[in-house]
Amino acid sequence: MTSELLDQALVEEATKKSGLIWVRGSGPAARALWHVWHEGAACVIGDGPGEQPLPGLTDGGPAEVTVRSKDKGGRLVSWTARVVELAAGSPAWEAAVAELKGKRLNAPDGEAMPERWARECRVLRLEPTGATAALPDSSLAEAPLPSPATTREPIPAGLPRLLLKKKRRRGQRPS
């Protein structure tokens, strides 16, 4: 009993303090998601234009959540969750959206965000089942998912000359 309570406390405190959680649904890869801890579960929003994708997370399905340390970035705990999709406009949805709205950074529509979320997005609760996984012996590092944001191209050949020219111009005194 004491071990279960300690695991529950670890899951709650670690997830509350972490800005990102890594979630794996029925898909092959875990995905980093921003979230809020609300009423005993991690709440996430996504699958709409301009919001994070939630692949493999289906209502009633399982998910594996990995929480990292906010300061060191290392794995603190992995726990299993049951995915619950909240119906738009329900009291549970309203409460979760109120928390999520306060944590959403750089929203394009500000105060109209909840209406857009109700129309175009899904709000999910990741409810802990009580099972935690043992920490692995290896790193389990994986290659990042393909994304245009991670593609790096060589700098243009003339760029260093242009930058050096601007420095020289700034360094000269006006006559």
PDB file of C-alpha atoms in Angstrom:
ATOM      1  CA  MET A   1       0.000   0.000   0.000  1.00  0.00           C
ATOM      2  CA  THR A   2       2.785   2.440   0.902  1.00  0.00           C
ATOM      3  CA  SER A   3       4.585   1.706  -2.377  1.00  0.00           C
ATOM      4  CA  GLU A   4       1.409   2.471  -4.354  1.00  0.00           C
ATOM      5  CA  LEU A   5       0.945   5.794  -2.546  1.00  0.00           C
ATOM      6  CA  LEU A   6       4.579   6.741  -3.142  1.00  0.00           C
ATOM      7  CA  ASP A   7       4.256   5.870  -6.844  1.00  0.00           C
ATOM      8  CA  GLN A   8       1.062   7.942  -7.084  1.00  0.00           C
ATOM      9  CA  ALA A   9       2.752  10.901  -5.375  1.00  0.00           C
ATOM     10  CA  LEU A  10       5.802  10.598  -7.662  1.00  0.00           C
ATOM     11  CA  VAL A  11       3.617  10.523 -10.802  1.00  0.00           C
ATOM     12  CA  GLU A  12       1.608  13.549  -9.681  1.00  0.00           C
ATOM     13  CA  GLU A  13       4.501  15.737  -8.503  1.00  0.00           C
ATOM     14  CA  ALA A  14       6.807  14.907 -11.408  1.00  0.00           C
ATOM     15  CA  THR A  15       4.087  15.487 -13.993  1.00  0.00           C
ATOM     16  CA  LYS A  16       2.951  18.752 -12.386  1.00  0.00           C
ATOM     17  CA  LYS A  17       6.462  20.182 -12.442  1.00  0.00           C
ATOM     18  CA  SER A  18       7.496  19.025 -15.911  1.00  0.00           C
ATOM     19  CA  GLY A  19       6.741  21.319 -18.838  1.00  0.00           C
ATOM     20  CA  LEU A  20       6.663  18.418 -21.316  1.00  0.00           C
ATOM     21  CA  ILE A  21       5.666  14.802 -21.117  1.00  0.00           C
ATOM     22  CA  TRP A  22       6.498  12.101 -23.642  1.00  0.00           C
ATOM     23  CA  VAL A  23       3.378  10.180 -24.633  1.00  0.00           C
ATOM     24  CA  ARG A  24       3.109   6.994 -26.667  1.00  0.00           C
ATOM     25  CA  GLY A  25      -0.345   5.865 -27.705  1.00  0.00           C
ATOM     26  CA  SER A  26      -0.963   3.058 -30.178  1.00  0.00           C
ATOM     27  CA  GLY A  27       1.642   4.524 -32.562  1.00  0.00           C
ATOM     28  CA  PRO A  28       5.283   3.431 -32.776  1.00  0.00           C
ATOM     29  CA  ALA A  29       6.894   6.610 -31.416  1.00  0.00           C
ATOM     30  CA  ALA A  30       6.463   8.716 -28.309  1.00  0.00           C
ATOM     31  CA  ARG A  31       5.758  12.398 -28.832  1.00  0.00           C
ATOM     32  CA  ALA A  32       6.566  15.368 -26.598  1.00  0.00           C
ATOM     33  CA  LEU A  33       3.378  17.150 -25.498  1.00  0.00           C
ATOM     34  CA  TRP A  34       2.787  20.218 -23.346  1.00  0.00           C
ATOM     35  CA  HIS A  35       0.152  19.635 -20.720  1.00  0.00           C
ATOM     36  CA  VAL A  36      -1.371  20.698 -17.422  1.00  0.00           C
ATOM     37  CA  TRP A  37      -2.029  18.523 -14.392  1.00  0.00           C
ATOM     38  CA  HIS A  38      -5.677  18.941 -13.461  1.00  0.00           C
ATOM     39  CA  GLU A  39      -7.787  16.957 -10.991  1.00  0.00           C
ATOM     40  CA  GLY A  40      -5.565  13.879 -10.947  1.00  0.00           C
ATOM     41  CA  ALA A  41      -4.698  13.615 -14.648  1.00  0.00           C
ATOM     42  CA  ALA A  42      -2.513  15.163 -17.337  1.00  0.00           C
ATOM     43  CA  CYS A  43      -4.670  17.179 -19.741  1.00  0.00           C
ATOM     44  CA  VAL A  44      -3.514  17.811 -23.309  1.00  0.00           C
ATOM     45  CA  ILE A  45      -5.055  19.554 -26.294  1.00  0.00           C
ATOM     46  CA  GLY A  46      -4.349  19.063 -29.964  1.00  0.00           C
ATOM     47  CA  ASP A  47      -5.232  17.671 -33.377  1.00  0.00           C
ATOM     48  CA  GLY A  48      -6.391  21.065 -34.601  1.00  0.00           C
ATOM     49  CA  PRO A  49      -4.801  23.695 -36.835  1.00  0.00           C
ATOM     50  CA  GLY A  50      -1.819  25.250 -35.058  1.00  0.00           C
ATOM     51  CA  GLU A  51      -1.975  22.795 -32.151  1.00  0.00           C
ATOM     52  CA  GLN A  52       0.136  19.770 -31.251  1.00  0.00           C
ATOM     53  CA  PRO A  53      -0.655  16.452 -32.951  1.00  0.00           C
ATOM     54  CA  LEU A  54      -2.035  13.630 -30.788  1.00  0.00           C
ATOM     55  CA  PRO A  55      -1.398  10.540 -32.939  1.00  0.00           C
ATOM     56  CA  GLY A  56      -2.388   7.162 -31.548  1.00  0.00           C
ATOM     57  CA  LEU A  57      -4.331   8.584 -28.599  1.00  0.00           C
ATOM     58  CA  THR A  58      -7.900   7.281 -28.760  1.00  0.00           C
ATOM     59  CA  ASP A  59     -10.728   7.585 -26.265  1.00  0.00           C
ATOM     60  CA  GLY A  60     -10.595   4.657 -23.855  1.00  0.00           C
ATOM     61  CA  GLY A  61      -7.236   3.485 -25.169  1.00  0.00           C
ATOM     62  CA  PRO A  62      -3.966   3.094 -23.266  1.00  0.00           C
ATOM     63  CA  ALA A  63      -0.999   5.441 -23.280  1.00  0.00           C
ATOM     64  CA  GLU A  64       2.478   5.320 -21.828  1.00  0.00           C
ATOM     65  CA  VAL A  65       3.632   8.605 -20.298  1.00  0.00           C
ATOM     66  CA  THR A  66       7.273   9.380 -19.535  1.00  0.00           C
ATOM     67  CA  VAL A  67       8.097  12.370 -17.366  1.00  0.00           C
ATOM     68  CA  ARG A  68      11.465  14.057 -17.462  1.00  0.00           C
ATOM     69  CA  SER A  69      13.198  16.166 -14.867  1.00  0.00           C
ATOM     70  CA  LYS A  70      12.693  19.861 -15.535  1.00  0.00           C
ATOM     71  CA  ASP A  71      16.234  20.818 -14.483  1.00  0.00           C
ATOM     72  CA  LYS A  72      18.354  17.886 -15.736  1.00  0.00           C
ATOM     73  CA  GLY A  73      16.120  16.493 -18.483  1.00  0.00           C
ATOM     74  CA  GLY A  74      16.540  12.875 -17.336  1.00  0.00           C
ATOM     75  CA  ARG A  75      13.692  10.381 -17.033  1.00  0.00           C
ATOM     76  CA  LEU A  76      11.983  10.504 -13.634  1.00  0.00           C
ATOM     77  CA  VAL A  77       9.080   8.114 -14.046  1.00  0.00           C
ATOM     78  CA  SER A  78       7.085   6.278 -16.708  1.00  0.00           C
ATOM     79  CA  TRP A  79       3.447   5.507 -16.029  1.00  0.00           C
ATOM     80  CA  THR A  80       0.513   4.032 -17.876  1.00  0.00           C
ATOM     81  CA  ALA A  81      -2.632   6.015 -18.500  1.00  0.00           C
ATOM     82  CA  ARG A  82      -6.137   5.584 -19.787  1.00  0.00           C
ATOM     83  CA  VAL A  83      -7.067   8.162 -22.435  1.00  0.00           C
ATOM     84  CA  VAL A  84     -10.389   9.942 -21.878  1.00  0.00           C
ATOM     85  CA  GLU A  85     -11.636  12.400 -24.515  1.00  0.00           C
ATOM     86  CA  LEU A  86     -13.657  15.226 -22.975  1.00  0.00           C
ATOM     87  CA  ALA A  87     -16.833  16.324 -24.747  1.00  0.00           C
ATOM     88  CA  ALA A  88     -16.675  19.982 -25.822  1.00  0.00           C
ATOM     89  CA  GLY A  89     -18.771  22.176 -23.555  1.00  0.00           C
ATOM     90  CA  SER A  90     -19.063  19.635 -20.719  1.00  0.00           C
ATOM     91  CA  PRO A  91     -18.170  20.816 -17.181  1.00  0.00           C
ATOM     92  CA  ALA A  92     -15.015  18.644 -17.213  1.00  0.00           C
ATOM     93  CA  TRP A  93     -14.035  20.113 -20.610  1.00  0.00           C
ATOM     94  CA  GLU A  94     -14.623  23.692 -19.371  1.00  0.00           C
ATOM     95  CA  ALA A  95     -12.464  23.093 -16.268  1.00  0.00           C
ATOM     96  CA  ALA A  96      -9.630  21.494 -18.262  1.00  0.00           C
ATOM     97  CA  VAL A  97      -9.708  24.228 -20.929  1.00  0.00           C
ATOM     98  CA  ALA A  98      -9.543  26.939 -18.261  1.00  0.00           C
ATOM     99  CA  GLU A  99      -6.288  25.384 -17.014  1.00  0.00           C
ATOM    100  CA  LEU A 100      -4.899  24.743 -20.507  1.00  0.00           C
ATOM    101  CA  LYS A 101      -5.682  28.282 -21.668  1.00  0.00           C
ATOM    102  CA  GLY A 102      -3.450  29.729 -18.950  1.00  0.00           C
ATOM    103  CA  LYS A 103      -0.501  27.596 -20.091  1.00  0.00           C
ATOM    104  CA  ARG A 104      -0.871  27.985 -23.874  1.00  0.00           C
ATOM    105  CA  LEU A 105       1.977  30.109 -25.206  1.00  0.00           C
ATOM    106  CA  ASN A 106       1.849  32.208 -28.375  1.00  0.00           C
ATOM    107  CA  ALA A 107      -1.790  31.527 -29.201  1.00  0.00           C
ATOM    108  CA  PRO A 108      -2.788  33.290 -32.429  1.00  0.00           C
ATOM    109  CA  ASP A 109      -6.346  34.068 -31.281  1.00  0.00           C
ATOM    110  CA  GLY A 110      -6.041  34.960 -27.575  1.00  0.00           C
ATOM    111  CA  GLU A 111      -9.442  35.104 -25.887  1.00  0.00           C
ATOM    112  CA  ALA A 112     -11.192  33.290 -28.776  1.00  0.00           C
ATOM    113  CA  MET A 113      -9.009  30.230 -28.207  1.00  0.00           C
ATOM    114  CA  PRO A 114     -11.594  28.134 -26.246  1.00  0.00           C
ATOM    115  CA  GLU A 115     -14.197  28.556 -28.997  1.00  0.00           C
ATOM    116  CA  ARG A 116     -11.669  27.412 -31.610  1.00  0.00           C
ATOM    117  CA  TRP A 117     -10.663  24.475 -29.427  1.00  0.00           C
ATOM    118  CA  ALA A 118     -14.327  23.468 -29.070  1.00  0.00           C
ATOM    119  CA  ARG A 119     -14.776  23.493 -32.872  1.00  0.00           C
ATOM    120  CA  GLU A 120     -11.478  22.086 -34.113  1.00  0.00           C
ATOM    121  CA  CYS A 121      -9.485  20.311 -31.377  1.00  0.00           C
ATOM    122  CA  ARG A 122      -9.598  17.418 -28.957  1.00  0.00           C
ATOM    123  CA  VAL A 123      -9.058  17.757 -25.207  1.00  0.00           C
ATOM    124  CA  LEU A 124      -7.765  14.551 -23.618  1.00  0.00           C
ATOM    125  CA  ARG A 125      -7.257  13.481 -20.019  1.00  0.00           C
ATOM    126  CA  LEU A 126      -4.450  11.001 -19.435  1.00  0.00           C
ATOM    127  CA  GLU A 127      -5.609   9.328 -16.223  1.00  0.00           C
ATOM    128  CA  PRO A 128      -2.971   7.292 -14.350  1.00  0.00           C
ATOM    129  CA  THR A 129      -3.877   3.611 -13.958  1.00  0.00           C
ATOM    130  CA  GLY A 130      -1.545   3.210 -10.996  1.00  0.00           C
ATOM    131  CA  ALA A 131       1.118   1.216 -12.847  1.00  0.00           C
ATOM    132  CA  THR A 132       4.614   2.633 -13.136  1.00  0.00           C
ATOM    133  CA  ALA A 133       7.426   1.129 -15.197  1.00  0.00           C
ATOM    134  CA  ALA A 134      10.868   0.353 -13.861  1.00  0.00           C
ATOM    135  CA  LEU A 135      13.600   2.684 -15.075  1.00  0.00           C
ATOM    136  CA  PRO A 136      15.459   1.138 -18.045  1.00  0.00           C
ATOM    137  CA  ASP A 137      19.091   0.052 -17.943  1.00  0.00           C
ATOM    138  CA  SER A 138      19.874   1.746 -21.266  1.00  0.00           C
ATOM    139  CA  SER A 139      19.119   5.232 -22.577  1.00  0.00           C
ATOM    140  CA  LEU A 140      16.401   4.201 -25.073  1.00  0.00           C
ATOM    141  CA  ALA A 141      17.401   7.229 -27.187  1.00  0.00           C
ATOM    142  CA  GLU A 142      15.721   7.378 -30.594  1.00  0.00           C
ATOM    143  CA  ALA A 143      16.304   9.437 -33.690  1.00  0.00           C
ATOM    144  CA  PRO A 144      13.996  12.481 -33.873  1.00  0.00           C
ATOM    145  CA  LEU A 145      10.877  12.274 -36.017  1.00  0.00           C
ATOM    146  CA  PRO A 146      11.289  13.847 -39.462  1.00  0.00           C
ATOM    147  CA  SER A 147      10.268  17.499 -39.515  1.00  0.00           C
ATOM    148  CA  PRO A 148      11.036  20.501 -41.709  1.00  0.00           C
ATOM    149  CA  ALA A 149      11.954  22.350 -38.521  1.00  0.00           C
ATOM    150  CA  THR A 150      14.972  20.113 -37.987  1.00  0.00           C
ATOM    151  CA  THR A 151      16.343  20.327 -41.525  1.00  0.00           C
ATOM    152  CA  ARG A 152      19.557  22.309 -41.662  1.00  0.00           C
ATOM    153  CA  GLU A 153      21.111  23.545 -44.867  1.00  0.00           C
ATOM    154  CA  PRO A 154      24.605  24.982 -45.339  1.00  0.00           C
ATOM    155  CA  ILE A 155      24.919  28.754 -45.026  1.00  0.00           C
ATOM    156  CA  PRO A 156      25.326  30.701 -48.272  1.00  0.00           C
ATOM    157  CA  ALA A 157      28.954  31.203 -49.294  1.00  0.00           C
ATOM    158  CA  GLY A 158      28.699  35.022 -49.308  1.00  0.00           C
ATOM    159  CA  LEU A 159      27.144  35.348 -45.838  1.00  0.00           C
ATOM    160  CA  PRO A 160      30.404  35.586 -43.847  1.00  0.00           C
ATOM    161  CA  ARG A 161      31.599  38.435 -46.091  1.00  0.00           C
ATOM    162  CA  LEU A 162      28.296  40.304 -45.664  1.00  0.00           C
ATOM    163  CA  LEU A 163      28.395  39.941 -41.887  1.00  0.00           C
ATOM    164  CA  LEU A 164      32.028  41.041 -41.703  1.00  0.00           C
ATOM    165  CA  LYS A 165      31.262  44.050 -43.916  1.00  0.00           C
ATOM    166  CA  LYS A 166      28.473  45.204 -41.555  1.00  0.00           C
ATOM    167  CA  LYS A 167      30.781  44.881 -38.536  1.00  0.00           C
ATOM    168  CA  ARG A 168      33.405  47.036 -40.216  1.00  0.00           C
ATOM    169  CA  ARG A 169      30.817  49.665 -41.111  1.00  0.00           C
ATOM    170  CA  ARG A 170      29.531  49.823 -37.516  1.00  0.00           C
ATOM    171  CA  GLY A 171      33.074  50.086 -36.158  1.00  0.00           C
ATOM    172  CA  GLN A 172      33.963  53.185 -38.238  1.00  0.00           C
ATOM    173  CA  ARG A 173      33.432  56.609 -36.755  1.00  0.00           C
ATOM    174  CA  PRO A 174      31.219  59.098 -38.584  1.00  0.00           C
ATOM    175  CA  SER A 175      33.112  62.011 -40.147  1.00  0.00           C
TER     176      SER A 175
END
